[in-house]
GROMACS .gro file of C-alpha atoms in nm:
model
  190
    1MET     CA    1   1.596   1.262   1.867
    2ASN     CA    2   1.472   1.197   1.516
    3GLN     CA    3   1.684   0.912   1.387
    4THR     CA    4   1.700   0.716   1.066
    5ALA     CA    5   1.696   0.344   1.134
    6VAL     CA    6   1.962   0.125   0.975
    7THR     CA    7   2.125  -0.212   1.024
    8VAL     CA    8   2.503  -0.196   1.028
    9TRP     CA    9   2.627  -0.550   0.959
   10PHE     CA   10   2.979  -0.631   1.082
   11THR     CA   11   3.117  -0.935   0.897
   12GLY     CA   12   3.458  -1.100   0.909
   13LEU     CA   13   3.653  -1.394   1.044
   14SER     CA   14   3.632  -1.502   1.406
   15CYS     CA   15   3.854  -1.272   1.616
   16ALA     CA   16   3.877  -1.006   1.342
   17GLY     CA   17   3.724  -0.747   1.579
   18LYS     CA   18   3.354  -0.742   1.486
   19THR     CA   19   3.218  -0.739   1.841
   20THR     CA   20   3.481  -0.492   1.962
   21LEU     CA   21   3.394  -0.248   1.684
   22SER     CA   22   3.018  -0.290   1.712
   23LEU     CA   23   3.034  -0.217   2.085
   24ALA     CA   24   3.257   0.088   2.028
   25VAL     CA   25   3.015   0.224   1.766
   26ALA     CA   26   2.719   0.152   1.996
   27GLU     CA   27   2.881   0.342   2.281
   28GLU     CA   28   2.949   0.642   2.057
   29LEU     CA   29   2.598   0.647   1.912
   30ARG     CA   30   2.434   0.614   2.253
   31SER     CA   31   2.646   0.903   2.382
   32LEU     CA   32   2.497   1.111   2.099
   33GLY     CA   33   2.142   1.014   2.200
   34TYR     CA   34   2.064   0.747   1.940
   35THR     CA   35   1.860   0.434   2.015
   36VAL     CA   36   2.086   0.139   1.939
   37GLU     CA   37   2.063  -0.238   1.971
   38VAL     CA   38   2.359  -0.475   1.933
   39LEU     CA   39   2.293  -0.826   1.804
   40ASP     CA   40   2.601  -1.042   1.855
   41SER     CA   41   2.564  -1.372   1.670
   42THR     CA   42   2.719  -1.574   1.953
   43ILE     CA   43   2.462  -1.444   2.200
   44VAL     CA   44   2.167  -1.461   1.959
   45ARG     CA   45   2.260  -1.819   1.865
   46GLN     CA   46   2.231  -1.919   2.233
   47ASP     CA   47   1.868  -1.802   2.240
   48ILE     CA   48   1.716  -1.857   1.896
   49GLY     CA   49   1.967  -2.083   1.725
   50LYS     CA   50   2.041  -2.358   1.978
   51SER     CA   51   1.919  -2.627   1.741
   52LEU     CA   52   2.149  -2.513   1.460
   53GLY     CA   53   2.486  -2.663   1.379
   54PHE     CA   54   2.761  -2.516   1.163
   55SER     CA   55   2.686  -2.663   0.821
   56LYS     CA   56   2.634  -2.413   0.540
   57VAL     CA   57   2.257  -2.465   0.561
   58ASP     CA   58   2.254  -2.404   0.939
   59ARG     CA   59   2.486  -2.102   0.914
   60ASP     CA   60   2.262  -1.948   0.650
   61GLU     CA   61   1.955  -2.013   0.864
   62ASN     CA   62   2.125  -1.851   1.165
   63ILE     CA   63   2.203  -1.541   0.957
   64ARG     CA   64   1.845  -1.529   0.827
   65ARG     CA   65   1.715  -1.540   1.186
   66ILE     CA   66   1.949  -1.261   1.294
   67GLY     CA   67   1.850  -1.070   0.980
   68PHE     CA   68   1.484  -1.110   1.069
   69LEU     CA   69   1.544  -0.963   1.416
   70ALA     CA   70   1.747  -0.679   1.265
   71HIS     CA   71   1.468  -0.615   1.012
   72LEU     CA   72   1.205  -0.590   1.289
   73LEU     CA   73   1.417  -0.352   1.494
   74THR     CA   74   1.515  -0.138   1.195
   75ARG     CA   75   1.153  -0.123   1.080
   76ASN     CA   76   1.069   0.017   1.426
   77GLY     CA   77   1.324   0.298   1.420
   78VAL     CA   78   1.624   0.139   1.591
   79ILE     CA   79   1.985   0.152   1.474
   80VAL     CA   80   2.092  -0.214   1.479
   81LEU     CA   81   2.454  -0.324   1.495
   82VAL     CA   82   2.496  -0.690   1.397
   83SER     CA   83   2.821  -0.872   1.469
   84ALA     CA   84   2.826  -1.203   1.281
   85ILE     CA   85   3.087  -1.396   1.085
   86SER     CA   86   2.818  -1.450   0.817
   87PRO     CA   87   3.062  -1.613   0.578
   88TYR     CA   88   2.852  -1.630   0.261
   89ASN     CA   89   2.783  -1.340   0.023
   90GLN     CA   90   2.451  -1.476  -0.100
   91VAL     CA   91   2.279  -1.484   0.239
   92ARG     CA   92   2.424  -1.142   0.335
   93ALA     CA   93   2.277  -1.003   0.010
   94GLU     CA   94   1.943  -1.166   0.094
   95VAL     CA   95   1.942  -1.004   0.440
   96ARG     CA   96   2.044  -0.666   0.292
   97LYS     CA   97   1.751  -0.679   0.049
   98ARG     CA   98   1.504  -0.769   0.325
   99ILE     CA   99   1.615  -0.494   0.563
  100GLY     CA  100   1.655  -0.210   0.313
  101ASN     CA  101   1.849   0.042   0.520
  102PHE     CA  102   2.166  -0.163   0.544
  103MET     CA  103   2.535  -0.086   0.570
  104GLU     CA  104   2.795  -0.361   0.548
  105VAL     CA  105   3.121  -0.329   0.740
  106TYR     CA  106   3.393  -0.575   0.643
  107VAL     CA  107   3.608  -0.626   0.951
  108ASN     CA  108   3.920  -0.745   0.778
  109ALA     CA  109   4.220  -0.900   0.952
  110PRO     CA  110   4.454  -1.165   0.813
  111LEU     CA  111   4.389  -1.520   0.930
  112GLU     CA  112   4.720  -1.535   1.118
  113VAL     CA  113   4.627  -1.219   1.312
  114CYS     CA  114   4.286  -1.364   1.399
  115GLU     CA  115   4.449  -1.686   1.516
  116ALA     CA  116   4.693  -1.491   1.736
  117ARG     CA  117   4.402  -1.300   1.895
  118ASP     CA  118   4.203  -1.616   1.970
  119LYS     CA  119   4.196  -1.643   2.349
  120LYS     CA  120   3.953  -1.939   2.340
  121GLY     CA  121   4.184  -2.154   2.127
  122LEU     CA  122   3.915  -2.225   1.867
  123TYR     CA  123   4.148  -2.193   1.568
  124GLN     CA  124   4.400  -2.427   1.728
  125LEU     CA  125   4.125  -2.677   1.805
  126ALA     CA  126   3.994  -2.651   1.447
  127ARG     CA  127   4.342  -2.707   1.301
  128ALA     CA  128   4.374  -3.016   1.521
  129GLY     CA  129   4.043  -3.150   1.386
  130GLY     CA  130   3.848  -3.087   1.706
  131ILE     CA  131   3.605  -2.845   1.540
  132LYS     CA  132   3.468  -2.926   1.197
  133GLU     CA  133   3.360  -2.666   0.940
  134PHE     CA  134   3.537  -2.379   1.118
  135THR     CA  135   3.531  -2.064   0.905
  136GLY     CA  136   3.874  -1.980   0.768
  137ILE     CA  137   4.017  -2.328   0.837
  138ASP     CA  138   3.803  -2.593   0.667
  139SER     CA  139   3.502  -2.380   0.577
  140PRO     CA  140   3.524  -2.078   0.345
  141TYR     CA  141   3.476  -1.710   0.421
  142GLU     CA  142   3.358  -1.503   0.125
  143ALA     CA  143   3.478  -1.145   0.166
  144PRO     CA  144   3.216  -0.889   0.069
  145PRO     CA  145   3.281  -0.757  -0.283
  146HIS     CA  146   3.148  -0.405  -0.213
  147PRO     CA  147   3.118  -0.325   0.159
  148GLU     CA  148   3.029   0.030   0.252
  149VAL     CA  149   3.325   0.029   0.493
  150GLU     CA  150   3.632  -0.190   0.525
  151CYS     CA  151   3.816  -0.181   0.856
  152LEU     CA  152   4.169  -0.322   0.852
  153THR     CA  153   4.186  -0.411   1.218
  154ASP     CA  154   4.547  -0.527   1.205
  155LEU     CA  155   4.648  -0.178   1.085
  156GLU     CA  156   4.389   0.055   1.241
  157THR     CA  157   4.309   0.130   1.603
  158VAL     CA  158   3.957   0.066   1.728
  159THR     CA  159   3.905   0.443   1.735
  160GLU     CA  160   4.019   0.484   1.373
  161SER     CA  161   3.788   0.207   1.255
  162LYS     CA  162   3.498   0.339   1.463
  163GLU     CA  163   3.542   0.688   1.317
  164LYS     CA  164   3.537   0.547   0.960
  165ILE     CA  165   3.207   0.374   1.035
  166ILE     CA  166   3.048   0.678   1.201
  167LEU     CA  167   3.160   0.903   0.913
  168LYS     CA  168   3.011   0.665   0.654
  169MET     CA  169   2.684   0.651   0.850
  170LYS     CA  170   2.673   1.033   0.837
  171ASN     CA  171   2.762   1.040   0.467
  172LEU     CA  172   2.482   0.793   0.390
  173GLY     CA  173   2.231   1.002   0.588
  174TYR     CA  174   2.181   0.762   0.878
  175LEU     CA  175   2.324   1.007   1.133
  176GLU     CA  176   2.286   1.381   1.163
  177PRO     CA  177   2.585   1.554   1.002
  178SER     CA  178   2.581   1.810   1.283
  179ASP     CA  179   2.639   1.552   1.558
  180ARG     CA  180   2.932   1.649   1.770
  181SER     CA  181   3.230   1.419   1.795
  182HIS     CA  182   3.511   1.417   2.047
  183ILE     CA  183   3.846   1.530   1.909
  184ASN     CA  184   4.133   1.593   2.151
  185GLY     CA  185   3.893   1.619   2.442
  186SER     CA  186   3.686   1.905   2.298
  187PHE     CA  187   3.369   1.915   2.092
  188VAL     CA  188   3.384   2.022   1.731
  189ARG     CA  189   3.115   2.038   1.462
  190ILE     CA  190   3.153   1.790   1.179
   0.00000   0.00000   0.00000
């Protein structure tokens, strides 16, 4: 398949649904024959960011490292799906400029919804002072001013959000407009 490489950058608070959506999009794209790589910031941090903390400087460096990996993969024809809180607009803009083919997805859920979804208890620990500089509690999250897609994960199903992302990728020319999608169990042309 002839594919156009792009980095799709999923940003939002912890537990907003970034990883869930990136994996759903990856599954759909792979089923259509695309070459896809998922870079989840938690996993990438374990390998190339172990020395980094959670200060603004360290968070920005972590995002730059993930952006560098995404740039290399995109440059080599891969569709890259990045799932990262990436709380600061300036470093996301820097990564966007470096990569070129870039689509930002704001995975938006209210803080109270994210806290309710938190199975690891990180928000609770942060509120108790056990985690310092936790995004959304004592460290800011800067919502993207102009994302290509905004997914309201407290109001939309995973499928609805995934379909918005896939449609935008088609509209921006990153996916073939003739790719078939599943609707009610049958294939239809889009």
